[in-house]
Every structure is written in C-alpha cells, then in structure tokens.
Amino acid sequence: YMNLHFLPAKLINGGVAGLVGVTCVFPIDLAKTRLQNQQGIQVYKGMLDCLAKTVRSEGYFGCYRGAAVNLTLVTPEKAIKLAANDVFRQKLSKDGKLPLWGEVLAGCGAGTCQVVVTTPMEMLKIQLQDAGRLAAQRPMAAPAQAAAPGPAPSLVAPSSQAQSTPPPRPSATGITMELLKTRGLAGLYRGVGATLMRDVPFSMIYFPLFANLNALGRESASGQADVQARAPFWQSFVAGCSAGSVAAVAVTPLDVIKTRLQTLQKGAGEDTYRGILDCTTRIMRREGPSAFLKGATCRALVIAPLFGIAQGVYFLGVGETVLGLLG
C-alpha cells in the first residue's frame, strides 16, 4: 500500500483541477444540456446561439445556473474516481506492470464507483440548467395558441394570464427536498443506469488512450515504452485533451439519453420516457439518428479542457506544493 500516501496530494490536485475546469467550461455544458433537451420547438440553433440568448435573457450568470451544485460535488467526485482508479490499478498490476486490459478494467471500476456522486450531482445540475430553456420556450409556444381562429380567445385568456407570471426559479436545495419528499433517495438517483452506461465506456476509452498517447515517442533501447520517464507537460496536456474529446464524442449518444431521462420538467409537447430502451426508440422514431449527436461539439469542448487542465494541475504538482507548505 505504499502508494496510498500519495492520495492527499492527488485529491488536492483532482479537486483543484475540477474547480478550475468547471469554472472555465460550465457555460458550454449548460448549452449542451439545453441543446440535448430540445425536441419540437427549436429555441436554440446551436451552442453560440444558445449562449447568446441565455446571456440576453438571464444575464451573464445565467450561464452558470447549476454551477454551485457542480462546484460543491466535483471534488468528492474526482476524489472517488482517482482513489478508485489507483486502488484498482494496484490490485490489477503484476510486478508493477499493468496490462492494457488492466487499465481498461481500472477505468471501469473508477467509473462505477464515481456514479455514487455523479448521478445526484448531474440530476440536480440538469434541472437548474434547463429551467431557462423552458422559460424561453413558453413565449414561443404562446403565440401559436393565441393565433387559433374562432371562439378560442375565451379559452386562451386564462392561460395567457398564467404565462405572464414566470414560475419561481428552481434552487438546488428546493429540487433536492422535493425529490426526496416525492420519490425518496431513488429520485436523486434517477438515470443511474444511463450514467453508468455513459461513464464506464468513457473511462474504458479515455484511460488507455491517454496512457498510450502520453507514452508516444518514449521508447527505450529495448523497444519497450519507457513509462518511468515523464512525458513533457505539453504532451500530457495534448494527450488529455485528445483522449478526452475522442471519448466524449464517442459516448454522446449515451449522454443524450441520460440528459433526457434525468430532465423532470418537459416543455410543451415533449416526450417523457419510461427508461433507457423507451427513450432510445422514441428519439429514433421522432427525431432520427442525428438527435443522438446533439451537443457533441459542446461535449468535446467541455471535456477536452477539463482533462487538459487536470493533466496540467497534476503535472505542476499543485497538491504536492500545498502539502509541502502545510507540512
């Protein structure tokens, strides 16, 4: 267990990387959630359009709706993932060597453990991120009703009254209490299957890909990759970004399903789903295969810097420095 005393430094690194990363890319993640949730009424044309409209209608901080939940929970999430990945790697390595399947399995294990924090975190984050889209959708849906000919106005009048008072802004604590009250702990863990289906394949692609990109060009005389020699910083950064974006885009269809399943409040005429299979078949039928790549660009743009920043923080040894100052 010689390696476990590295954990505090690792945890600090993971935490710092998570906080810096989330702060940098959260608005793009918000755009991703809103784009993935669009079914009938296209409020947003794409990522930039979504960000521009959000800033216009909800202010600059509107782009950070739900960030508090993420910033609070990203450190424990990263901590679990790193600690688990480490423990699994130790258990699976023979004489200090870890075969490729071992890396994949360790990534799997890490992804599985992390779900404990990830699922409730993203569940709450998604409700908060999506609230503005529903608000933006209402005025778009309203003219359609008002345009109805004949004696409809008398029927429409009360609903237009209701339209003028926007619903109260949801808060993370409000949603949490409401979910616990109505659905118990299971309410917070809605979509846990979909989260696993996204995070486990992600880790299986990311970890081995990163390890191999990071080891490129460092062959020792025997032709064996020399893992002990550390990669230069730019290489870790680029490896992190590339492996991250490849993995992110690869699992986007699973992410779309997860976002749809975890969104509680649906807009006008939007489908509610019973589960993963139901969601998959309905999206396929109603929106076609391209719907499964909604938010793919956003995902690549979110994940690449996140993992790049993480590699950077590790490389610079922020955690070790902090511990050195404290010790």
CSV table of C-alpha atoms in Angstrom, one decimal:
chain,number,residue,atom,x,y,z
A,1,TYR,CA,0.0,0.0,0.0
A,2,MET,CA,3.0,2.2,-0.5
A,3,ASN,CA,1.0,4.4,-2.9
A,4,LEU,CA,-1.8,5.4,-0.6
A,5,HIS,CA,0.1,8.3,1.0
A,6,PHE,CA,0.1,10.0,-2.4
A,7,LEU,CA,-3.7,10.2,-2.2
A,8,PRO,CA,-3.9,13.5,-0.3
A,9,ALA,CA,-1.8,15.3,-3.0
A,10,LYS,CA,-3.8,13.5,-5.7
A,11,LEU,CA,-7.0,14.6,-4.1
A,12,ILE,CA,-5.9,18.2,-3.9
A,13,ASN,CA,-4.9,18.0,-7.5
A,14,GLY,CA,-8.1,16.4,-8.5
A,15,GLY,CA,-10.1,19.0,-6.6
A,16,VAL,CA,-8.2,22.0,-7.9
A,17,ALA,CA,-8.5,20.6,-11.5
A,18,GLY,CA,-12.2,20.0,-11.0
A,19,LEU,CA,-12.9,23.5,-9.7
A,20,VAL,CA,-10.8,25.3,-12.3
A,21,GLY,CA,-12.2,23.1,-15.1
A,22,VAL,CA,-15.9,23.5,-14.1
A,23,THR,CA,-15.5,27.3,-13.8
A,24,CYS,CA,-14.0,27.5,-17.3
A,25,VAL,CA,-16.4,25.3,-19.2
A,26,PHE,CA,-19.7,25.4,-17.3
A,27,PRO,CA,-21.5,27.7,-19.8
A,28,ILE,CA,-20.7,25.3,-22.6
A,29,ASP,CA,-22.1,22.4,-20.5
A,30,LEU,CA,-25.2,24.4,-19.9
A,31,ALA,CA,-25.6,24.9,-23.7
A,32,LYS,CA,-25.1,21.1,-24.1
A,33,THR,CA,-27.9,20.3,-21.7
A,34,ARG,CA,-30.3,22.7,-23.4
A,35,LEU,CA,-29.5,21.6,-26.9
A,36,GLN,CA,-29.9,17.9,-26.0
A,37,ASN,CA,-33.3,18.6,-24.4
A,38,GLN,CA,-34.8,20.3,-27.4
A,39,GLN,CA,-37.4,18.2,-29.1
A,40,GLY,CA,-40.1,20.1,-31.0
A,41,ILE,CA,-39.6,23.8,-30.6
A,42,GLN,CA,-36.1,24.8,-31.5
A,43,VAL,CA,-35.4,27.7,-29.1
A,44,TYR,CA,-31.6,27.5,-29.9
A,45,LYS,CA,-29.9,26.9,-33.2
A,46,GLY,CA,-26.6,25.8,-31.8
A,47,MET,CA,-24.1,26.4,-29.0
A,48,LEU,CA,-23.2,30.0,-29.7
A,49,ASP,CA,-26.9,30.9,-30.3
A,50,CYS,CA,-27.8,29.3,-27.0
A,51,LEU,CA,-25.1,31.1,-25.1
A,52,ALA,CA,-26.0,34.5,-26.6
A,53,LYS,CA,-29.7,34.0,-25.9
A,54,THR,CA,-29.0,32.9,-22.3
A,55,VAL,CA,-26.9,35.9,-21.6
A,56,ARG,CA,-29.5,38.1,-23.2
A,57,SER,CA,-32.5,36.7,-21.2
A,58,GLU,CA,-30.8,35.5,-18.0
A,59,GLY,CA,-27.7,37.7,-17.7
A,60,TYR,CA,-24.1,36.6,-17.7
A,61,PHE,CA,-24.6,34.5,-14.5
A,62,GLY,CA,-27.5,32.8,-16.2
A,63,CYS,CA,-24.8,30.7,-18.0
A,64,TYR,CA,-23.8,29.4,-14.5
A,65,ARG,CA,-27.1,28.1,-13.4
A,66,GLY,CA,-26.4,24.9,-11.5
A,67,ALA,CA,-22.7,25.6,-11.2
A,68,ALA,CA,-22.9,25.7,-7.4
A,69,VAL,CA,-24.0,22.1,-7.3
A,70,ASN,CA,-21.1,21.1,-9.6
A,71,LEU,CA,-18.5,23.1,-7.7
A,72,THR,CA,-19.6,21.6,-4.4
A,73,LEU,CA,-19.6,18.0,-5.6
A,74,VAL,CA,-16.9,17.9,-8.2
A,75,THR,CA,-14.1,17.5,-5.6
A,76,PRO,CA,-15.6,14.4,-3.9
A,77,GLU,CA,-16.5,13.0,-7.4
A,78,LYS,CA,-12.9,13.4,-8.6
A,79,ALA,CA,-11.6,12.1,-5.3
A,80,ILE,CA,-13.6,8.9,-5.6
A,81,LYS,CA,-12.6,8.4,-9.2
A,82,LEU,CA,-8.9,8.9,-8.6
A,83,ALA,CA,-8.7,6.9,-5.4
A,84,ALA,CA,-10.7,4.0,-7.0
A,85,ASN,CA,-8.6,4.1,-10.2
A,86,ASP,CA,-5.5,3.9,-8.1
A,87,VAL,CA,-6.6,1.0,-5.9
A,88,PHE,CA,-7.8,-0.9,-8.9
A,89,ARG,CA,-4.6,-0.3,-10.8
A,90,GLN,CA,-2.6,-1.6,-7.8
A,91,LYS,CA,-4.8,-4.7,-7.4
A,92,LEU,CA,-4.5,-5.5,-11.2
A,93,SER,CA,-0.8,-4.9,-11.8
A,94,LYS,CA,1.6,-7.8,-11.8
A,95,ASP,CA,5.1,-7.0,-10.7
A,96,GLY,CA,4.5,-3.3,-11.2
A,97,LYS,CA,3.3,-3.8,-14.8
A,98,LEU,CA,-0.3,-3.1,-15.7
A,99,PRO,CA,-1.5,-4.7,-19.0
A,100,LEU,CA,-3.9,-2.8,-21.3
A,101,TRP,CA,-7.0,-4.8,-20.1
A,102,GLY,CA,-6.0,-3.9,-16.6
A,103,GLU,CA,-6.1,-0.2,-17.4
A,104,VAL,CA,-9.5,-0.6,-19.0
A,105,LEU,CA,-10.8,-2.6,-16.0
A,106,ALA,CA,-9.4,0.0,-13.6
A,107,GLY,CA,-11.1,2.7,-15.6
A,108,CYS,CA,-14.3,0.7,-15.5
A,109,GLY,CA,-14.1,0.3,-11.7
A,110,ALA,CA,-13.4,4.0,-11.2
A,111,GLY,CA,-16.3,5.0,-13.4
A,112,THR,CA,-18.6,2.7,-11.5
A,113,CYS,CA,-17.6,4.0,-8.0
A,114,GLN,CA,-17.9,7.6,-9.2
A,115,VAL,CA,-21.6,7.2,-10.1
A,116,VAL,CA,-22.5,7.5,-6.4
A,117,VAL,CA,-21.7,11.2,-6.5
A,118,THR,CA,-22.1,11.8,-10.3
A,119,THR,CA,-25.8,10.8,-10.6
A,120,PRO,CA,-27.3,13.1,-8.0
A,121,MET,CA,-25.0,15.9,-9.0
A,122,GLU,CA,-25.9,15.8,-12.6
A,123,MET,CA,-29.6,15.2,-11.8
A,124,LEU,CA,-29.8,18.5,-9.9
A,125,LYS,CA,-27.5,20.3,-12.3
A,126,ILE,CA,-29.7,19.4,-15.3
A,127,GLN,CA,-32.9,20.7,-13.7
A,128,LEU,CA,-31.2,24.0,-12.9
A,129,GLN,CA,-29.5,24.3,-16.4
A,130,ASP,CA,-32.7,23.5,-18.2
A,131,ALA,CA,-35.1,25.9,-16.4
A,132,GLY,CA,-34.1,28.8,-18.6
A,133,ARG,CA,-34.9,26.8,-21.8
A,134,LEU,CA,-38.4,26.0,-20.6
A,135,ALA,CA,-38.9,29.7,-19.7
A,136,ALA,CA,-37.7,30.7,-23.2
A,137,GLN,CA,-39.9,28.2,-24.8
A,138,ARG,CA,-43.2,29.4,-23.2
A,139,PRO,CA,-43.4,32.7,-25.1
A,140,MET,CA,-42.6,30.8,-28.3
A,141,ALA,CA,-45.4,28.4,-27.6
A,142,ALA,CA,-47.9,31.1,-26.6
A,143,PRO,CA,-48.4,32.9,-30.0
A,144,ALA,CA,-49.4,29.5,-31.5
A,145,GLN,CA,-52.3,29.2,-29.1
A,146,ALA,CA,-53.4,32.9,-29.5
A,147,ALA,CA,-53.5,32.5,-33.2
A,148,ALA,CA,-56.3,30.0,-33.1
A,149,PRO,CA,-59.3,31.3,-35.0
A,150,GLY,CA,-63.0,31.3,-33.9
A,151,PRO,CA,-64.1,31.4,-30.2
A,152,ALA,CA,-60.8,30.3,-28.9
A,153,PRO,CA,-59.7,33.6,-27.2
A,154,SER,CA,-62.1,33.0,-24.3
A,155,LEU,CA,-60.3,29.7,-23.7
A,156,VAL,CA,-56.8,31.2,-24.3
A,157,ALA,CA,-57.3,34.2,-22.0
A,158,PRO,CA,-56.7,32.4,-18.7
A,159,SER,CA,-53.6,30.7,-20.0
A,160,SER,CA,-52.1,33.9,-21.2
A,161,GLN,CA,-52.7,35.3,-17.7
A,162,ALA,CA,-50.7,32.4,-16.3
A,163,GLN,CA,-48.0,33.0,-18.9
A,164,SER,CA,-47.2,36.5,-17.6
A,165,THR,CA,-46.0,35.2,-14.2
A,166,PRO,CA,-42.9,33.2,-14.7
A,167,PRO,CA,-42.5,30.1,-12.4
A,168,PRO,CA,-40.2,30.6,-9.4
A,169,ARG,CA,-36.6,29.8,-10.2
A,170,PRO,CA,-35.7,26.4,-9.0
A,171,SER,CA,-32.9,26.0,-6.4
A,172,ALA,CA,-30.7,23.0,-5.8
A,173,THR,CA,-31.9,22.6,-2.2
A,174,GLY,CA,-35.6,23.1,-3.3
A,175,ILE,CA,-35.3,20.4,-6.0
A,176,THR,CA,-33.4,18.0,-3.6
A,177,MET,CA,-36.1,18.4,-0.9
A,178,GLU,CA,-38.9,18.0,-3.4
A,179,LEU,CA,-37.3,14.8,-4.9
A,180,LEU,CA,-36.6,13.3,-1.5
A,181,LYS,CA,-40.2,14.0,-0.5
A,182,THR,CA,-41.9,12.7,-3.6
A,183,ARG,CA,-39.5,9.9,-4.7
A,184,GLY,CA,-37.2,9.2,-1.8
A,185,LEU,CA,-33.5,8.6,-2.3
A,186,ALA,CA,-34.3,6.8,-5.6
A,187,GLY,CA,-35.4,10.2,-7.0
A,188,LEU,CA,-31.9,11.6,-6.7
A,189,TYR,CA,-30.5,8.5,-8.4
A,190,ARG,CA,-32.8,8.7,-11.4
A,191,GLY,CA,-30.8,7.8,-14.5
A,192,VAL,CA,-28.1,5.9,-12.6
A,193,GLY,CA,-28.2,3.2,-15.3
A,194,ALA,CA,-27.7,5.7,-18.0
A,195,THR,CA,-24.9,7.4,-16.1
A,196,LEU,CA,-23.1,4.1,-15.8
A,197,MET,CA,-23.7,3.4,-19.5
A,198,ARG,CA,-22.0,6.8,-20.3
A,199,ASP,CA,-19.2,6.9,-17.7
A,200,VAL,CA,-17.9,3.3,-17.9
A,201,PRO,CA,-17.4,3.3,-21.7
A,202,PHE,CA,-16.0,6.8,-21.3
A,203,SER,CA,-13.3,5.6,-18.9
A,204,MET,CA,-12.6,2.5,-21.0
A,205,ILE,CA,-11.8,4.7,-23.9
A,206,TYR,CA,-10.1,7.6,-22.1
A,207,PHE,CA,-7.7,5.9,-19.7
A,208,PRO,CA,-5.9,3.5,-22.2
A,209,LEU,CA,-6.0,6.1,-25.0
A,210,PHE,CA,-4.4,8.7,-22.7
A,211,ALA,CA,-1.8,6.3,-21.4
A,212,ASN,CA,-0.8,5.4,-24.9
A,213,LEU,CA,-0.7,8.9,-26.3
A,214,ASN,CA,1.3,10.0,-23.3
A,215,ALA,CA,3.9,7.3,-23.8
A,216,LEU,CA,4.3,8.1,-27.6
A,217,GLY,CA,7.9,8.7,-28.7
A,218,ARG,CA,9.5,7.5,-25.5
A,219,GLU,CA,10.9,4.1,-26.5
A,220,SER,CA,13.9,2.8,-24.6
A,221,ALA,CA,16.7,0.9,-26.4
A,222,SER,CA,14.9,-2.4,-25.9
A,223,GLY,CA,12.0,-1.1,-27.9
A,224,GLN,CA,9.8,-1.2,-24.7
A,225,ALA,CA,8.0,2.0,-23.9
A,226,ASP,CA,9.8,3.7,-21.0
A,227,VAL,CA,6.9,4.6,-18.7
A,228,GLN,CA,9.1,5.8,-16.0
A,229,ALA,CA,10.4,8.8,-17.9
A,230,ARG,CA,7.8,11.5,-17.5
A,231,ALA,CA,6.2,13.0,-20.6
A,232,PRO,CA,6.8,16.7,-21.2
A,233,PHE,CA,3.9,18.9,-20.0
A,234,TRP,CA,2.6,19.8,-23.4
A,235,GLN,CA,2.4,16.1,-24.3
A,236,SER,CA,0.3,15.3,-21.2
A,237,PHE,CA,-1.9,18.3,-21.9
A,238,VAL,CA,-2.5,17.4,-25.6
A,239,ALA,CA,-2.9,13.7,-24.7
A,240,GLY,CA,-5.5,14.6,-22.0
A,241,CYS,CA,-7.4,16.9,-24.4
A,242,SER,CA,-7.3,14.4,-27.3
A,243,ALA,CA,-8.3,11.3,-25.3
A,244,GLY,CA,-11.0,13.4,-23.6
A,245,SER,CA,-12.6,14.7,-26.8
A,246,VAL,CA,-12.5,11.3,-28.5
A,247,ALA,CA,-14.1,9.6,-25.5
A,248,ALA,CA,-16.6,12.4,-25.1
A,249,VAL,CA,-17.9,12.4,-28.6
A,250,ALA,CA,-17.9,8.5,-28.7
A,251,VAL,CA,-20.3,8.4,-25.7
A,252,THR,CA,-22.5,11.4,-26.7
A,253,PRO,CA,-25.5,9.2,-27.7
A,254,LEU,CA,-25.5,7.8,-24.2
A,255,ASP,CA,-25.2,11.3,-22.8
A,256,VAL,CA,-28.3,12.4,-24.8
A,257,ILE,CA,-30.3,9.5,-23.3
A,258,LYS,CA,-29.1,10.3,-19.8
A,259,THR,CA,-30.0,14.0,-20.1
A,260,ARG,CA,-33.4,13.2,-21.4
A,261,LEU,CA,-34.1,10.7,-18.7
A,262,GLN,CA,-32.9,13.0,-15.9
A,263,THR,CA,-34.9,16.0,-17.0
A,264,LEU,CA,-38.0,16.1,-14.9
A,265,GLN,CA,-39.8,19.1,-16.3
A,266,LYS,CA,-40.6,18.8,-20.0
A,267,GLY,CA,-41.6,21.6,-22.4
A,268,ALA,CA,-44.8,21.7,-24.5
A,269,GLY,CA,-45.3,18.5,-26.5
A,270,GLU,CA,-42.0,16.9,-25.3
A,271,ASP,CA,-41.8,13.2,-24.6
A,272,THR,CA,-41.4,11.8,-21.1
A,273,TYR,CA,-39.6,8.4,-21.1
A,274,ARG,CA,-40.0,5.2,-19.1
A,275,GLY,CA,-36.4,4.1,-19.3
A,276,ILE,CA,-33.3,3.7,-21.4
A,277,LEU,CA,-34.9,1.5,-24.1
A,278,ASP,CA,-38.1,3.5,-24.3
A,279,CYS,CA,-36.0,6.7,-24.6
A,280,THR,CA,-33.8,5.3,-27.3
A,281,THR,CA,-36.6,4.0,-29.5
A,282,ARG,CA,-38.6,7.2,-29.2
A,283,ILE,CA,-35.8,9.5,-30.0
A,284,MET,CA,-35.0,7.3,-33.0
A,285,ARG,CA,-38.6,7.4,-34.2
A,286,ARG,CA,-39.4,11.0,-33.6
A,287,GLU,CA,-36.1,12.8,-34.2
A,288,GLY,CA,-34.0,10.3,-36.2
A,289,PRO,CA,-30.4,9.1,-35.6
A,290,SER,CA,-28.9,12.6,-35.7
A,291,ALA,CA,-30.6,13.5,-32.4
A,292,PHE,CA,-28.2,11.2,-30.7
A,293,LEU,CA,-25.3,13.5,-31.5
A,294,LYS,CA,-27.0,16.6,-30.1
A,295,GLY,CA,-24.5,18.6,-28.1
A,296,ALA,CA,-21.5,16.5,-29.4
A,297,THR,CA,-19.4,19.6,-30.1
A,298,CYS,CA,-20.3,21.1,-26.7
A,299,ARG,CA,-19.2,17.8,-25.1
A,300,ALA,CA,-15.9,17.8,-26.9
A,301,LEU,CA,-15.3,21.5,-26.0
A,302,VAL,CA,-16.2,20.8,-22.3
A,303,ILE,CA,-14.3,17.6,-21.8
A,304,ALA,CA,-11.1,18.4,-23.6
A,305,PRO,CA,-10.1,21.4,-21.5
A,306,LEU,CA,-11.4,19.6,-18.3
A,307,PHE,CA,-9.0,16.8,-18.9
A,308,GLY,CA,-6.3,19.0,-20.2
A,309,ILE,CA,-6.5,21.2,-17.1
A,310,ALA,CA,-6.5,18.2,-14.9
A,311,GLN,CA,-3.3,16.8,-16.5
A,312,GLY,CA,-1.7,20.3,-16.2
A,313,VAL,CA,-2.5,20.5,-12.5
A,314,TYR,CA,-1.1,17.0,-11.9
A,315,PHE,CA,2.0,17.8,-13.9
A,316,LEU,CA,2.6,21.1,-12.0
A,317,GLY,CA,2.1,19.2,-8.7
A,318,VAL,CA,-0.2,21.7,-7.1
A,319,GLY,CA,-1.2,19.2,-4.4
A,320,GLU,CA,2.4,18.4,-3.5
A,321,THR,CA,3.2,22.1,-3.2
A,322,VAL,CA,0.2,22.7,-0.9
A,323,LEU,CA,1.2,19.8,1.3
A,324,GLY,CA,4.8,21.0,1.3
A,325,LEU,CA,3.7,24.4,2.5
A,326,LEU,CA,1.4,22.8,5.2
A,327,GLY,CA,4.0,20.2,6.3
